[in-house]
GROMACS .gro file of C-alpha atoms in nm:
model
  241
    1MET     CA    1   0.000   0.000   0.000
    2ILE     CA    2   0.137   0.340  -0.106
    3ARG     CA    3   0.253   0.559   0.180
    4GLN     CA    4   0.021   0.821   0.313
    5ILE     CA    5   0.024   1.187   0.226
    6ARG     CA    6   0.343   1.341   0.372
    7ALA     CA    7   0.404   1.662   0.573
    8LEU     CA    8   0.701   1.892   0.649
    9GLY     CA    9   0.962   1.839   0.922
   10ALA     CA   10   1.252   2.018   1.100
   11LEU     CA   11   1.190   2.388   1.143
   12CYS     CA   12   1.563   2.449   1.171
   13ALA     CA   13   1.607   2.300   0.825
   14CYS     CA   14   1.345   2.533   0.681
   15LEU     CA   15   1.511   2.834   0.848
   16ALA     CA   16   1.830   2.745   0.667
   17LEU     CA   17   1.631   2.748   0.345
   18SER     CA   18   1.442   3.069   0.416
   19ALA     CA   19   1.655   3.265   0.170
   20GLN     CA   20   1.510   3.047  -0.107
   21ALA     CA   21   1.151   3.078   0.013
   22ASN     CA   22   1.073   3.399  -0.175
   23ALA     CA   23   0.926   3.233  -0.482
   24THR     CA   24   0.556   3.184  -0.493
   25ILE     CA   25   0.454   3.065  -0.839
   26VAL     CA   26   0.605   2.754  -0.990
   27ARG     CA   27   0.539   2.595  -1.331
   28PHE     CA   28   0.517   2.224  -1.400
   29GLN     CA   29   0.621   2.170  -1.763
   30MET     CA   30   0.492   1.830  -1.866
   31ALA     CA   31   0.667   1.597  -2.112
   32ASP     CA   32   0.364   1.596  -2.342
   33GLY     CA   33   0.384   1.975  -2.387
   34SER     CA   34   0.109   2.071  -2.141
   35ARG     CA   35   0.181   2.269  -1.827
   36PHE     CA   36   0.018   2.400  -1.512
   37ASP     CA   37   0.112   2.661  -1.251
   38VAL     CA   38   0.090   2.651  -0.873
   39ASN     CA   39   0.074   2.958  -0.651
   40LEU     CA   40   0.241   2.880  -0.319
   41TYR     CA   41   0.116   3.012   0.015
   42ASP     CA   42   0.449   3.151   0.139
   43LYS     CA   43   0.303   3.349   0.425
   44ARG     CA   44   0.053   3.091   0.546
   45THR     CA   45   0.272   2.779   0.532
   46PRO     CA   46   0.632   2.909   0.531
   47ALA     CA   47   0.807   2.592   0.645
   48THR     CA   48   0.632   2.379   0.383
   49VAL     CA   49   0.698   2.626   0.103
   50ALA     CA   50   1.063   2.654   0.202
   51ASN     CA   51   1.095   2.275   0.195
   52PHE     CA   52   0.925   2.242  -0.144
   53LEU     CA   53   1.134   2.522  -0.297
   54ALA     CA   54   1.452   2.361  -0.174
   55TYR     CA   55   1.377   2.064  -0.400
   56VAL     CA   56   1.270   2.294  -0.685
   57ASN     CA   57   1.578   2.519  -0.662
   58ALA     CA   58   1.807   2.217  -0.651
   59GLY     CA   59   1.652   2.077  -0.970
   60THR     CA   60   1.542   1.767  -0.783
   61TYR     CA   61   1.205   1.762  -0.959
   62THR     CA   62   1.357   1.750  -1.309
   63ASN     CA   63   1.171   1.469  -1.490
   64VAL     CA   64   0.962   1.409  -1.177
   65VAL     CA   65   0.706   1.129  -1.221
   66PHE     CA   66   0.337   1.149  -1.137
   67HIS     CA   67   0.351   0.803  -0.988
   68ARG     CA   68   0.007   0.770  -0.832
   69SER     CA   69  -0.345   0.857  -0.942
   70VAL     CA   70  -0.669   0.775  -0.766
   71SER     CA   71  -0.979   0.886  -0.958
   72GLY     CA   72  -1.149   1.185  -0.799
   73PHE     CA   73  -0.907   1.179  -0.506
   74VAL     CA   74  -0.543   1.267  -0.574
   75VAL     CA   75  -0.265   1.283  -0.833
   76GLN     CA   76   0.071   1.240  -0.662
   77GLY     CA   77   0.439   1.292  -0.739
   78GLY     CA   78   0.769   1.396  -0.590
   79GLY     CA   79   0.906   1.053  -0.503
   80PHE     CA   80   1.056   0.937  -0.833
   81THR     CA   81   1.219   1.073  -1.148
   82TYR     CA   82   1.227   0.920  -1.495
   83PRO     CA   83   1.578   0.855  -1.632
   84GLY     CA   84   1.451   0.750  -1.977
   85THR     CA   85   1.397   0.383  -1.898
   86LEU     CA   86   1.257   0.188  -1.609
   87PRO     CA   87   1.317   0.153  -1.321
   88PHE     CA   88   1.248   0.504  -1.193
   89ASN     CA   89   1.510   0.678  -0.983
   90THR     CA   90   1.413   0.747  -0.623
   91VAL     CA   91   1.431   1.111  -0.512
   92THR     CA   92   1.684   1.176  -0.238
   93GLU     CA   93   1.483   1.313   0.053
   94ARG     CA   94   1.575   1.612   0.265
   95PRO     CA   95   1.498   1.613   0.638
   96ALA     CA   96   1.128   1.604   0.722
   97VAL     CA   97   0.958   1.924   0.823
   98THR     CA   98   0.695   2.038   1.071
   99ASN     CA   99   0.330   1.990   0.976
  100GLU     CA  100   0.134   2.309   0.904
  101PRO     CA  101  -0.231   2.195   0.866
  102VAL     CA  102  -0.389   2.540   0.863
  103LEU     CA  103  -0.560   2.518   0.521
  104SER     CA  104  -0.818   2.280   0.379
  105ASN     CA  105  -0.765   1.997   0.130
  106VAL     CA  106  -1.017   2.113  -0.128
  107ARG     CA  107  -1.005   2.050  -0.502
  108GLY     CA  108  -0.713   2.216  -0.679
  109THR     CA  109  -0.486   2.250  -0.378
  110ILE     CA  110  -0.142   2.096  -0.349
  111ALA     CA  111  -0.044   1.929  -0.018
  112MET     CA  112   0.244   1.728   0.123
  113ALA     CA  113   0.234   1.352   0.149
  114LYS     CA  114   0.349   1.182   0.464
  115LEU     CA  115   0.384   0.845   0.631
  116SER     CA  116   0.095   0.682   0.807
  117GLY     CA  117   0.115   0.764   1.176
  118GLY     CA  118   0.383   1.028   1.117
  119VAL     CA  119   0.241   1.377   1.164
  120ASN     CA  120   0.575   1.545   1.087
  121SER     CA  121   0.705   1.302   0.825
  122ALA     CA  122   0.670   1.494   0.496
  123THR     CA  123   0.979   1.524   0.276
  124SER     CA  124   0.972   1.532  -0.106
  125GLN     CA  125   0.631   1.399  -0.203
  126TRP     CA  126   0.322   1.606  -0.273
  127PHE     CA  127  -0.022   1.553  -0.419
  128ILE     CA  128  -0.292   1.753  -0.591
  129ASN     CA  129  -0.641   1.722  -0.444
  130MET     CA  130  -0.870   1.619  -0.729
  131GLY     CA  131  -1.184   1.653  -0.520
  132ASN     CA  132  -1.292   1.807  -0.191
  133ASN     CA  133  -1.098   1.583   0.048
  134SER     CA  134  -1.139   1.807   0.353
  135ALA     CA  135  -1.357   1.569   0.556
  136ASN     CA  136  -1.083   1.307   0.542
  137LEU     CA  137  -0.747   1.476   0.489
  138ASP     CA  138  -0.798   1.782   0.707
  139VAL     CA  139  -0.819   1.560   1.013
  140GLN     CA  140  -0.639   1.237   0.927
  141ASN     CA  141  -0.287   1.187   1.069
  142GLY     CA  142  -0.278   1.538   1.216
  143GLY     CA  143  -0.407   1.693   0.898
  144PHE     CA  144  -0.224   1.716   0.564
  145THR     CA  145  -0.049   2.042   0.490
  146VAL     CA  146  -0.193   2.236   0.197
  147PHE     CA  147   0.070   2.482   0.071
  148GLY     CA  148  -0.055   2.615  -0.263
  149GLU     CA  149  -0.320   2.598  -0.532
  150VAL     CA  150  -0.330   2.523  -0.903
  151THR     CA  151  -0.416   2.832  -1.107
  152SER     CA  152  -0.498   2.950  -1.460
  153GLY     CA  153  -0.700   2.651  -1.570
  154GLY     CA  154  -0.429   2.406  -1.476
  155MET     CA  155  -0.678   2.157  -1.338
  156THR     CA  156  -0.765   2.066  -1.695
  157VAL     CA  157  -0.420   1.914  -1.728
  158LEU     CA  158  -0.453   1.731  -1.398
  159ASP     CA  159  -0.802   1.607  -1.472
  160ALA     CA  160  -0.664   1.447  -1.788
  161ILE     CA  161  -0.395   1.274  -1.585
  162ASN     CA  162  -0.650   1.160  -1.329
  163ALA     CA  163  -0.861   1.007  -1.609
  164LEU     CA  164  -0.576   0.786  -1.734
  165PRO     CA  165  -0.578   0.411  -1.663
  166THR     CA  166  -0.348   0.301  -1.380
  167PHE     CA  167  -0.123  -0.002  -1.357
  168VAL     CA  168   0.088  -0.194  -1.109
  169SER     CA  169   0.460  -0.145  -1.169
  170SER     CA  170   0.645  -0.252  -0.854
  171PRO     CA  171   0.669  -0.086  -0.610
  172LEU     CA  172   0.382   0.131  -0.738
  173ASP     CA  173   0.024   0.013  -0.749
  174SER     CA  174  -0.159   0.310  -0.910
  175LEU     CA  175   0.080   0.430  -1.181
  176PRO     CA  176  -0.102   0.639  -1.448
  177LEU     CA  177   0.016   0.567  -1.803
  178ARG     CA  178  -0.061   0.728  -2.138
  179ASN     CA  179  -0.116   0.528  -2.457
  180TYR     CA  180  -0.091   0.201  -2.266
  181THR     CA  181  -0.360  -0.067  -2.230
  182VAL     CA  182  -0.435  -0.370  -2.024
  183ALA     CA  183  -0.349  -0.577  -2.328
  184ASP     CA  184  -0.008  -0.411  -2.341
  185ALA     CA  185   0.049  -0.494  -1.976
  186ASN     CA  186  -0.066  -0.855  -2.022
  187ASN     CA  187   0.165  -0.891  -2.322
  188GLY     CA  188   0.464  -0.751  -2.136
  189VAL     CA  189   0.499  -0.442  -2.359
  190ALA     CA  190   0.776  -0.226  -2.215
  191ILE     CA  191   0.677   0.109  -2.063
  192SER     CA  192   0.844   0.396  -2.248
  193ALA     CA  193   0.870   0.775  -2.237
  194ASN     CA  194   0.554   0.786  -2.445
  195ASN     CA  195   0.367   0.627  -2.156
  196VAL     CA  196   0.514   0.778  -1.840
  197VAL     CA  197   0.345   1.089  -1.699
  198TYR     CA  198   0.620   1.324  -1.584
  199ALA     CA  199   0.723   1.688  -1.570
  200THR     CA  200   1.047   1.771  -1.746
  201SER     CA  201   1.088   2.067  -1.514
  202VAL     CA  202   0.941   2.244  -1.215
  203THR     CA  203   1.063   2.602  -1.206
  204VAL     CA  204   0.990   2.934  -1.037
  205ILE     CA  205   0.819   3.180  -1.272
  206ASP     CA  206   0.728   3.452  -1.019
  207SER     CA  207   0.944   3.538  -0.717
  208ASN     CA  208   0.697   3.778  -0.561
  209ALA     CA  209   0.642   3.644  -0.211
  210ASP     CA  210   0.308   3.825  -0.193
  211SER     CA  211   0.161   3.678  -0.511
  212ALA     CA  212  -0.086   3.472  -0.306
  213SER     CA  213  -0.213   3.772  -0.107
  214ALA     CA  214  -0.524   3.804  -0.324
  215LEU     CA  215  -0.610   3.436  -0.294
  216THR     CA  216  -0.861   3.314  -0.038
  217PRO     CA  217  -0.779   2.956   0.048
  218ALA     CA  218  -1.024   2.771   0.271
  219ALA     CA  219  -0.913   2.734   0.632
  220ASN     CA  220  -0.889   2.393   0.796
  221THR     CA  221  -1.164   2.427   1.057
  222LEU     CA  222  -1.208   2.055   1.114
  223LEU     CA  223  -0.883   1.953   1.282
  224SER     CA  224  -0.947   2.130   1.611
  225ALA     CA  225  -1.289   1.970   1.628
  226SER     CA  226  -1.163   1.618   1.566
  227SER     CA  227  -0.893   1.398   1.709
  228GLY     CA  228  -0.864   1.169   1.414
  229GLY     CA  229  -1.038   1.103   1.085
  230THR     CA  230  -1.133   0.803   0.881
  231ASN     CA  231  -0.835   0.658   0.695
  232THR     CA  232  -0.978   0.602   0.350
  233ALA     CA  233  -0.646   0.682   0.183
  234THR     CA  234  -0.405   0.412   0.082
  235SER     CA  235  -0.044   0.448  -0.012
  236ASP     CA  236   0.243   0.265  -0.188
  237SER     CA  237   0.615   0.289  -0.145
  238GLY     CA  238   0.594   0.628  -0.311
  239GLY     CA  239   0.402   0.792  -0.028
  240GLY     CA  240   0.060   0.921  -0.102
  241GLY     CA  241  -0.289   1.040  -0.036
   0.00000   0.00000   0.00000
């Protein structure tokens, strides 16, 4: 089962990265030519944004794979990169960071994945909420940290990914693939660059730390009223929703 949606760890680590935390809009350039932008909530979730930008600024998310898709729930990445052939390379994780569950896991938001039973276990993996997951993810495992939102019609790109068929490719159990069928899988057809869903780059396109000031993300109002939450999310070795 794929790990559960991760959160951010060590505040001291994020302080060391604070100089890089001044970028608020990042662009995911997909291998198929599509793209989507994410506006980060620098002021609301500073530790999480600093952690995410550390990976971005280091180029860690070059050729990052969208390795998990659950219809109507999440599309997840950040754990693996595509070197041109299988197997995927595993992303080297930075220290985990402190959870910041102040915003709600509604459709179109990006949040950090973490380990089951590990409130402060988020490192490199993130997921996009494909539906309103607040009732579950705002309260489960200490709440999952939302740290940005998809903008400018970018959910059209993600909806297309979420609609793709998924396959088991160890250690992943919900790997979305393009132009690949059950018959291909049964016949042992090799998975190629034409099939893998990945972003060739994730880059900062706006370094204005106040770019999210006009946005009105929904607050997480459920966590304080609940001590738990129903665990309807599964996860694989990639960590996920």
